Coordinates of C-alpha atoms and ligand atoms in Angstrom, one line a residue:
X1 CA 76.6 73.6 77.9
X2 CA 79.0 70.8 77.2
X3 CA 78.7 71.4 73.6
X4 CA 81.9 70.0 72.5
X5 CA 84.8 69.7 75.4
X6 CA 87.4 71.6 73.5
X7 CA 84.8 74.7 72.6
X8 CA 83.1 74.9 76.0
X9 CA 85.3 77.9 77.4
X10 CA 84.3 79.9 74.3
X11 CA 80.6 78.4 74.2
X12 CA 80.7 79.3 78.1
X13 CA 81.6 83.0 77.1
X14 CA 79.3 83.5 74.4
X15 CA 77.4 87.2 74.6
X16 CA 78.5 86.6 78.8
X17 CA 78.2 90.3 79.5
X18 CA 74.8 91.1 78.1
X19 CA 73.2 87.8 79.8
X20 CA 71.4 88.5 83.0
X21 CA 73.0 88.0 85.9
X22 CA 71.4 85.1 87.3
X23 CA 72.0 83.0 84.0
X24 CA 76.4 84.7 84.1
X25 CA 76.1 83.0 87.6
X26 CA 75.0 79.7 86.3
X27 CA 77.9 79.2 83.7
X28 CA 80.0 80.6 86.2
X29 CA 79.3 78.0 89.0
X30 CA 79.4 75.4 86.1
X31 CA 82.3 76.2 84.7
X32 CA 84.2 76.4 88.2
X33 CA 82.2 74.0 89.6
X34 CA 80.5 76.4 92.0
X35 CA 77.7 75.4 94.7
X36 CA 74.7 77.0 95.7
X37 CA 76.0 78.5 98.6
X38 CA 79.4 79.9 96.5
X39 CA 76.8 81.7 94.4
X40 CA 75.2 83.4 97.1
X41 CA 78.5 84.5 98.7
X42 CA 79.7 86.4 95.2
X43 CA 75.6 88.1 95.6
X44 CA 77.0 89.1 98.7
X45 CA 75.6 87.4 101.0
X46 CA 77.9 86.2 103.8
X47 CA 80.5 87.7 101.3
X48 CA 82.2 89.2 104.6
X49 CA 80.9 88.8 107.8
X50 CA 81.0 91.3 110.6
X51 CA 82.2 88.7 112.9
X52 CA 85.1 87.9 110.4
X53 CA 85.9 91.2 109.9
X54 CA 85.7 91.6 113.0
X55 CA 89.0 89.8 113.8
X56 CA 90.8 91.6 110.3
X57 CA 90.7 95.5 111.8
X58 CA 90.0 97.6 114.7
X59 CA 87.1 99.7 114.9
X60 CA 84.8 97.8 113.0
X61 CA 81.7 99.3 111.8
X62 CA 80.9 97.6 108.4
X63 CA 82.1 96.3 105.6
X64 CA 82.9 97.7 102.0
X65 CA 81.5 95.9 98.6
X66 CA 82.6 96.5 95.5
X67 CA 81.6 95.1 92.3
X68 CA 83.5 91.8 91.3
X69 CA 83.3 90.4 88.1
X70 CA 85.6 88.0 85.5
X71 CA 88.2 88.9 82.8
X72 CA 87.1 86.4 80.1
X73 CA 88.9 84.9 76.9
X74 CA 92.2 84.7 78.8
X75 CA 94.4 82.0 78.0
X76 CA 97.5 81.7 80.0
X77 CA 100.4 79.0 79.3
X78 CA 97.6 76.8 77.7
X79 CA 94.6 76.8 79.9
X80 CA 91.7 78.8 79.8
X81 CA 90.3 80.8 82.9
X82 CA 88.1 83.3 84.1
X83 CA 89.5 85.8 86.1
X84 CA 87.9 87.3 89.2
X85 CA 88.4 91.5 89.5
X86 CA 86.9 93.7 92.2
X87 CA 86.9 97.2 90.9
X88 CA 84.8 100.1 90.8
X89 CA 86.6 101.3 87.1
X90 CA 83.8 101.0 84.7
X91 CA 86.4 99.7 81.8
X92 CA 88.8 98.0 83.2
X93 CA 86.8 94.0 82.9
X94 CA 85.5 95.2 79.5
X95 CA 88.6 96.3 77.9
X96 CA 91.1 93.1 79.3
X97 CA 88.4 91.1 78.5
X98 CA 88.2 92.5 75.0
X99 CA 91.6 92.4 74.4
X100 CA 92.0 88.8 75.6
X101 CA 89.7 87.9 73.1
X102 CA 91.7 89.6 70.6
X103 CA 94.4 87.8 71.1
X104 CA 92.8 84.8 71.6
X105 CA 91.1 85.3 68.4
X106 CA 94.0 86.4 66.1
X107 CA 96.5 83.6 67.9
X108 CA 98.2 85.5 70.3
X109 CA 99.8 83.7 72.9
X110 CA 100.3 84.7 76.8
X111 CA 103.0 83.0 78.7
X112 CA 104.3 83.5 81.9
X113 CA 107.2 82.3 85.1
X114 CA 108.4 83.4 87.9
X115 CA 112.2 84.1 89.2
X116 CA 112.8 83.5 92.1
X117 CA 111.2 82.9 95.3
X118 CA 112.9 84.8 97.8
X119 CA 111.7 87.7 100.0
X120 CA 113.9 90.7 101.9
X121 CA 114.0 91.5 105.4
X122 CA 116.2 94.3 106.2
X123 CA 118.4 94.7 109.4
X124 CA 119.6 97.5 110.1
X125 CA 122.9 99.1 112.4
X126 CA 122.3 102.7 111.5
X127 CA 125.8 104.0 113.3
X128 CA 128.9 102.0 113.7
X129 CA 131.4 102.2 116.1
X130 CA 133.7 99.3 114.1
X131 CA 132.3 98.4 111.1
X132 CA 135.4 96.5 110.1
X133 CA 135.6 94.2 113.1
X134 CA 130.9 93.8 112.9
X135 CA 131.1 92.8 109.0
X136 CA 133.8 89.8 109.9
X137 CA 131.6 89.1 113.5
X138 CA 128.9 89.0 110.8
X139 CA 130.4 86.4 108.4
X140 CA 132.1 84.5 110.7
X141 CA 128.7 84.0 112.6
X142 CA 126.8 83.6 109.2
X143 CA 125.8 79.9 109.7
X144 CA 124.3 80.5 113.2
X145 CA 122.6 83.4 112.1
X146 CA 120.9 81.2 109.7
X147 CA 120.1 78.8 111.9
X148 CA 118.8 80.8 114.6
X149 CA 116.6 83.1 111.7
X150 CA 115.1 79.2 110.6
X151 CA 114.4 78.2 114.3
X152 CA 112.1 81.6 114.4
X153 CA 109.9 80.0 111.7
X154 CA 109.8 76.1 111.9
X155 CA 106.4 75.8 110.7
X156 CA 107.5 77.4 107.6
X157 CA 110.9 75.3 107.4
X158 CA 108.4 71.9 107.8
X159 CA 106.6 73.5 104.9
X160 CA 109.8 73.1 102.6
X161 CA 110.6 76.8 102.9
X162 CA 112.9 79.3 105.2
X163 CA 115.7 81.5 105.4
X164 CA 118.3 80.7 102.8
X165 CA 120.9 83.5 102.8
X166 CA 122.0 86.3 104.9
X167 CA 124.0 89.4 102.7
X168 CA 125.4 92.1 104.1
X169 CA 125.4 95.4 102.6
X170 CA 127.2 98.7 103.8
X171 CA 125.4 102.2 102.5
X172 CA 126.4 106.0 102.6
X173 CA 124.4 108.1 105.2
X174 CA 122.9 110.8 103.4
X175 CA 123.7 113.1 106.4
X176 CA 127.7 112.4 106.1
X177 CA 128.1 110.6 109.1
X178 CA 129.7 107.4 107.9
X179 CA 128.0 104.7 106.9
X180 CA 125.5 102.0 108.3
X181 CA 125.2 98.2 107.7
X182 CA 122.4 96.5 106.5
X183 CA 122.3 93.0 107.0
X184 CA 119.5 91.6 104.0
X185 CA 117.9 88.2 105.3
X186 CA 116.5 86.3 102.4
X187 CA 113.5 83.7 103.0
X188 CA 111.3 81.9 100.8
X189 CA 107.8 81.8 102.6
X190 CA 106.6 79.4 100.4
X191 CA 102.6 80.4 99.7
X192 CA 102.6 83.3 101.8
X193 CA 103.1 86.8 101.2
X194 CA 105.5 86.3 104.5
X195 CA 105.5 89.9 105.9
X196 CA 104.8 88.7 109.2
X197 CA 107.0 85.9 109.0
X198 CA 110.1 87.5 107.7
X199 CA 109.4 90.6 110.6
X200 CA 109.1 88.2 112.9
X201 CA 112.7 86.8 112.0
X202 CA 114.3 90.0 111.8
X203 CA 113.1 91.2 114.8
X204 CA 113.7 87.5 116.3
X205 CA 117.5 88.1 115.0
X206 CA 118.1 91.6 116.7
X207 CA 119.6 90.3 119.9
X208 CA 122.2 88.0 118.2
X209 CA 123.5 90.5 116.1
X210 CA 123.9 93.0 118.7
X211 CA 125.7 90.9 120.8
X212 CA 127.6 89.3 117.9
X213 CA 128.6 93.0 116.5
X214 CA 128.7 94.8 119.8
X215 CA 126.3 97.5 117.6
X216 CA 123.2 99.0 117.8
X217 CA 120.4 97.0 115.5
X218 CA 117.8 99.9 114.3
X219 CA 114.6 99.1 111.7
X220 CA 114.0 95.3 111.6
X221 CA 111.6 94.8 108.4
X222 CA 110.5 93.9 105.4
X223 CA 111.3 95.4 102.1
X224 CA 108.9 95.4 99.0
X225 CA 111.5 95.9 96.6
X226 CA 111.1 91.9 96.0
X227 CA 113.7 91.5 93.2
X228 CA 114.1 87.9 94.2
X229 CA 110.9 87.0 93.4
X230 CA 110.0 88.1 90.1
X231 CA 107.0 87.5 87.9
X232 CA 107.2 87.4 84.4
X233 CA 104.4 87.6 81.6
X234 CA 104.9 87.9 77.8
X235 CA 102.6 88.2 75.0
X236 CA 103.0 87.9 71.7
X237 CA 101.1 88.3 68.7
X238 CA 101.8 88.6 64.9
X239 CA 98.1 88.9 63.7
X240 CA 98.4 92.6 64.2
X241 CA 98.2 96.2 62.1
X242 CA 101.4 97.4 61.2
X243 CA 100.6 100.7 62.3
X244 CA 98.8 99.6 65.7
X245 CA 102.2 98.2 66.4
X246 CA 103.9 100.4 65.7
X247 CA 102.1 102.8 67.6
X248 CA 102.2 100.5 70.8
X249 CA 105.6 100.2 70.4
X250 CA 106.1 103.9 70.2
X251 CA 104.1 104.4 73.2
X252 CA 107.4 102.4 75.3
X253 CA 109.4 104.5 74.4
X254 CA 107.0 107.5 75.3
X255 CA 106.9 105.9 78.8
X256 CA 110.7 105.0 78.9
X257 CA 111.8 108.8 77.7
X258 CA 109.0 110.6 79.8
X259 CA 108.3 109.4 83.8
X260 CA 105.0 111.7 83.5
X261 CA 104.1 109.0 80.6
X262 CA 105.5 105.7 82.8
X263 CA 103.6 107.1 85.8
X264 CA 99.8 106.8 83.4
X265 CA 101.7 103.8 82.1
X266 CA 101.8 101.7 85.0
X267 CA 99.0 102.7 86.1
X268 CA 97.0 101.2 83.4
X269 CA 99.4 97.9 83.8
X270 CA 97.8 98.1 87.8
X271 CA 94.6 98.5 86.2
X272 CA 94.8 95.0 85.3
X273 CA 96.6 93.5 88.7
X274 CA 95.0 95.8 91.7
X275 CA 91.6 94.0 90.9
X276 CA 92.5 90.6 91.2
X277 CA 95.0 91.4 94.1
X278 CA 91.4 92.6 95.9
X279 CA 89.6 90.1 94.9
X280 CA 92.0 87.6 96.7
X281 CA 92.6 89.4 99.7
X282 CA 96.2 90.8 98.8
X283 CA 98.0 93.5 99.8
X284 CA 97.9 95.6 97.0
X285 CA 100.1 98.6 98.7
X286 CA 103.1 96.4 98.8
X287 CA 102.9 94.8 95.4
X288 CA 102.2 99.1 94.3
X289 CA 105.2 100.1 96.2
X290 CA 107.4 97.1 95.0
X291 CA 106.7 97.7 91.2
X292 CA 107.0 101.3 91.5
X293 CA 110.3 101.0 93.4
X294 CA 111.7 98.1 90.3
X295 CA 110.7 100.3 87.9
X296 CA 112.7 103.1 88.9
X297 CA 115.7 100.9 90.0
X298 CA 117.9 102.2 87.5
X299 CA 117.2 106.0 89.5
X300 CA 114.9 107.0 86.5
X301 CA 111.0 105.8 86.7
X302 CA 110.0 103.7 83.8
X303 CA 107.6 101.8 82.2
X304 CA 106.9 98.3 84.0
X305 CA 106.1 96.6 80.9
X306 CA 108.2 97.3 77.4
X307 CA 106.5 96.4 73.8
X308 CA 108.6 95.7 70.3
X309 CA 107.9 95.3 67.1
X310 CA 110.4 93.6 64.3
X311 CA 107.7 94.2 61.1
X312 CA 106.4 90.7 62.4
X313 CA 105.2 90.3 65.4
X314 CA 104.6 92.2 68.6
X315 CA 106.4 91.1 71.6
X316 CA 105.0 92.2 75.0
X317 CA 107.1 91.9 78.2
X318 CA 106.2 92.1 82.2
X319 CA 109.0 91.6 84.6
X320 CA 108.4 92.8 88.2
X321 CA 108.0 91.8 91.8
X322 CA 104.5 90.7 92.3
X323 CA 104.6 89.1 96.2
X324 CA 101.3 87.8 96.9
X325 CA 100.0 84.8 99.0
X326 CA 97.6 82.1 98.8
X327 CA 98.0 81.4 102.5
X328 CA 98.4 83.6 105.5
X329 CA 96.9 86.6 105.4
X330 CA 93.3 87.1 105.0
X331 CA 92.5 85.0 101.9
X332 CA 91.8 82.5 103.6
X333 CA 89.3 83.5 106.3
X334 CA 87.4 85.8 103.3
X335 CA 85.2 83.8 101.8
X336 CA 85.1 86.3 98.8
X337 CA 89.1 85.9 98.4
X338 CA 88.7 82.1 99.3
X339 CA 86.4 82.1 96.3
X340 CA 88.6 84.4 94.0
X341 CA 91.1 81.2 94.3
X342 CA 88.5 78.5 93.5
X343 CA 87.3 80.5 90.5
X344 CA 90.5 80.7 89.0
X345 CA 91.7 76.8 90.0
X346 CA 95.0 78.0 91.9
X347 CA 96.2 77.5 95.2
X348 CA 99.7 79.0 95.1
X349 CA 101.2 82.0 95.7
X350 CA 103.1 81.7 92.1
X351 CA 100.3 80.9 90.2
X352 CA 98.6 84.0 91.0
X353 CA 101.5 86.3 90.7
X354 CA 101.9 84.8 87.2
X355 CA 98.3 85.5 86.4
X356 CA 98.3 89.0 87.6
X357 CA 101.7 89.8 85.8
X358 CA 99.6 88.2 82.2
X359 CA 96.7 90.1 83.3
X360 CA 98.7 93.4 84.1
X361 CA 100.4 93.0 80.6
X362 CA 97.0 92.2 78.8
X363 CA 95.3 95.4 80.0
X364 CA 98.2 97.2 79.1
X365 CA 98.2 96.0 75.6
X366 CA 94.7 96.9 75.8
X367 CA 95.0 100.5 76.6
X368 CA 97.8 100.8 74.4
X369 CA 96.2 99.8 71.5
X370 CA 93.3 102.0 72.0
X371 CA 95.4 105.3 72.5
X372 CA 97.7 104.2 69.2
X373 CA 94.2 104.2 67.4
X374 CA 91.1 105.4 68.5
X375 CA 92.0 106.6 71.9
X376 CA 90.2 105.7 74.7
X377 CA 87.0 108.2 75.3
X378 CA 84.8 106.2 73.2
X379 CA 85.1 102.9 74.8
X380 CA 85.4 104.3 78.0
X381 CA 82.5 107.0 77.7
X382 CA 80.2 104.6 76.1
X383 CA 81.0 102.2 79.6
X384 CA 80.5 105.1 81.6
X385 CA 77.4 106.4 80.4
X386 CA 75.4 103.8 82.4
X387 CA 77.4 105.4 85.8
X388 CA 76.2 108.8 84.2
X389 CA 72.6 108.1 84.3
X390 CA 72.5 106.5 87.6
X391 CA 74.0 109.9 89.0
X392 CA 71.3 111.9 87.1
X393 CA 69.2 110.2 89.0
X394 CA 67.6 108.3 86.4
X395 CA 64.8 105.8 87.8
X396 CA 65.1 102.1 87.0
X397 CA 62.6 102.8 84.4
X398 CA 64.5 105.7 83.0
X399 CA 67.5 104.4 82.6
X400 CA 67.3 102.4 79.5
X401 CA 66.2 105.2 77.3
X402 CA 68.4 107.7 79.2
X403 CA 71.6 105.6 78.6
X404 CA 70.2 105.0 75.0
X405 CA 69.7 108.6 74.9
X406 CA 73.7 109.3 76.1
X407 CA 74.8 106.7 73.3
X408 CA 73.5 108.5 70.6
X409 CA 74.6 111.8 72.3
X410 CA 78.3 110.9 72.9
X411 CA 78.2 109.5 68.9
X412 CA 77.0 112.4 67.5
X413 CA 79.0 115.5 70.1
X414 CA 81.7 113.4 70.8
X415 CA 81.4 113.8 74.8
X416 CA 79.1 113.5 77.5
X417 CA 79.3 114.7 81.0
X418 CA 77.0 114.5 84.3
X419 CA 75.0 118.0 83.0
X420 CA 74.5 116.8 79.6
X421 CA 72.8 113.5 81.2
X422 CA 70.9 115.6 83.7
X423 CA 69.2 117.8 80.7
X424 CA 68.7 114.6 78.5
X425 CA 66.9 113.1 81.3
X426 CA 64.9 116.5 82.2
X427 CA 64.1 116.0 77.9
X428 CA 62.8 112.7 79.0
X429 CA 60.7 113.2 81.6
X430 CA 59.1 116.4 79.2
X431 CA 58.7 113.9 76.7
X432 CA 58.0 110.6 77.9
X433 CA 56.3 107.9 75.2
Ligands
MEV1 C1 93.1 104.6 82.7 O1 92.6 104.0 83.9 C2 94.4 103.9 82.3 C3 95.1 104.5 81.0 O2 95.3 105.9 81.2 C4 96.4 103.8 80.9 C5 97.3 104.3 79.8 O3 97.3 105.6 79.5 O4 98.2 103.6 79.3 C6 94.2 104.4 79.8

């Protein structure tokens, strides 16, 4: 394997999807340095035990696998990884990984940041008796406030992190009667997602303020509209077909004119970020909620990620709150998501929302460039002709020729479906050689 240092990523990746199993775990484990025992963990063994889950959820009664497997080719800001997905989409690792190697290929480049690295927690006095007289109690008390919200959390302070500011916002009740105040308590949870910590404050603040304010405090929680902690990805590329680029760039401004375009979109950008948010134990319903809410900050729902071309080169662009943890949680206590971490080599909470906001903009590119050309029912019918079979009820030996049999079938009439595979295989089993 350790061919030549600077070639062993590509060396590592060489034909990795068609290798059997056993031999993908091997350079796996070599290139992330993998144990024995890691290896049987991602077989599934141990992957979740009932006594963990035990202590994750109520009502217990066993535990859901899903396939996990690794984008490949990826570059990001310079180094090399494999990236761990757990999906049941049949295309979703082929295509990212197919596209990665594309750029990788044709020098594209993938960067990425973050901006930011606050969380919200919202507090809110939903009727006012003298809102005047609680907005200067408010600021007046500002620097107590503070210090009180950071006693709540002194772990989290002794970590270098904490509440930094305190805004105050008045909004319009829908139902005419006046306003309320929302009082917007900003922390930096360091590694963790911080839901519990930042509820914990705001709830942990509700007292003072009533007392401060003489009104009535009402929700006390997070929001996952995280616009102060943004993640970032670009990709660039100038080895590229006029026309493709054109055509990807003219699929923006599909999305942008067209929410029932942003809406299929995004959801091909989440193709690329719900995986990995899995794999590590996230909370993928809050990062969902939190894009979807950014992108349609403006009040009109648009695309999450915008591509341009100048003639030149194709410029990609993902900006969106991506709040995820590395601590805190569950990732820790899985030893699937523990694993997810180690496979990638990251152990902050902005190194993986930067590789989720690159990966999210990669398997965009991808889809993108398959609609602007071929479209996508080849690729993704030729993928999903081996989930075909399987419902057909193909046996383990009849699989190969049936999904051989479905190849040549979707070539030739251009679609295949679960009846089609059911009278190929009935053809088979007629005909067997
Ligand atoms: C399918 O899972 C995702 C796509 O529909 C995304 C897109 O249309 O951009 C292919």
């Amino acid at each position: 394997m350790d061919k030549n240092p600077l070639d062993r990523f590509e060396f590592l990746l060489e034909n990795f999807h068609r290798l059997p199993f056993e031999e993908r775990q091997d350079r796996l484990a070599q290139w992330c340095d993998l144990d024995p025992q890691e290896l049987q963990i991602l077989r599934g063994v141990n992957a979740l035990p009932v006594e963990t889950a035990e202590h994750f959820i109520e009502n217990v009664v066993g535990v859901f696998p899903l396939p996990m497997g690794v984008a490949t080719y990826f570059n990001i800001d310079g180094r090399d990884l494999l990236i761990p997905m757990a999906v049941e989409e049949t295309s979703i690792i082929a295509a990212v990984s197919a596209t990665a190697k594309w750029l990788r290929r044709n020098e594209g480049k993938i960067t990425t940041e973050c901006r930011g690295r606050v969380i919200i927690g919202q507090i809110q006095i939903p009727r006012l008796n003298n809102i005047d007289y609680a907005l200067a109690q408010l600021e007046e008390n500002k620097l107590e406030l503070l210090a009180e919200a950071n006693q709540l959390v002194p772990g989290l302070v002794a970590r270098g992190g904490g509440i930094r500011e305190i805004e105050f916002r008045t909004l319009d009740r829908e139902d005419g009667m006046g306003k309320m105040l929302v009082l917007h308590v900003l922390c930096d949870p360091c590694d963790a997602m911080g839901a519990n910590l930042i509820n914990q404050v705001c709830e942990g603040l509700k007292p003072l303020i009533e007392d401060i304010t003489n009104e009535r405090v009402g929700l006390c929680i997070l929001s996952n509209l995280v616009d102060g902690r943004l993640a970032c990805a670009k990709v660039e590329i100038e080895n590229i077909e006029p026309e493709t680029a054109i055509g990807i760039e003219e699929a923006t401004q599909f999305a942008k004119s067209d929410p029932y375009r942003a809406a299929t979109h995004n959801k091909g950008v989440l193709n690329g970020i719900d995986p990995i948010l899995i794999a590590t134990g996230n909370d993928w319903r809050a990062v969902e909620a939190g894009i979807h809410a950014y992108t349609a900050r403006s009040g009109k729902y648009q695309p999450v990620t915008t591509w341009k071309y100048d003639g030149k080169k194709l410029v990609g662009e993902f900006v969106a709150p991506l709040a995820v943890g590395t601590v805190g949680g569950v990732t820790m206590l899985h030893p699937t998501a523990r694993l997810a971490l180690k496979i990638m080599g990251i152990s902050t909470a902005e190194e993986l929302a930067r590789i989720c906001a690159a990966v999210g903009l990669v398997q965009n590119l991808g889809a993108l460039k398959a609609l602007a050309t071929v479209g996508i029912v080849k690729g993704h019918m030729r993928l999903h002709a081996a989930n075909l079979a399987l419902q057909a009820g193909a046996s383990e030996t009849e699989l190969p020729r049936l999904k051989e049999e479905l190849s040549r079938a979707l070539a030739r009439e251009k679609r295949i479906n679960l009846s089609r595979a059911k009278q190929i295989l009935e053809e088979i089993r007629l005909n067997p050689v």
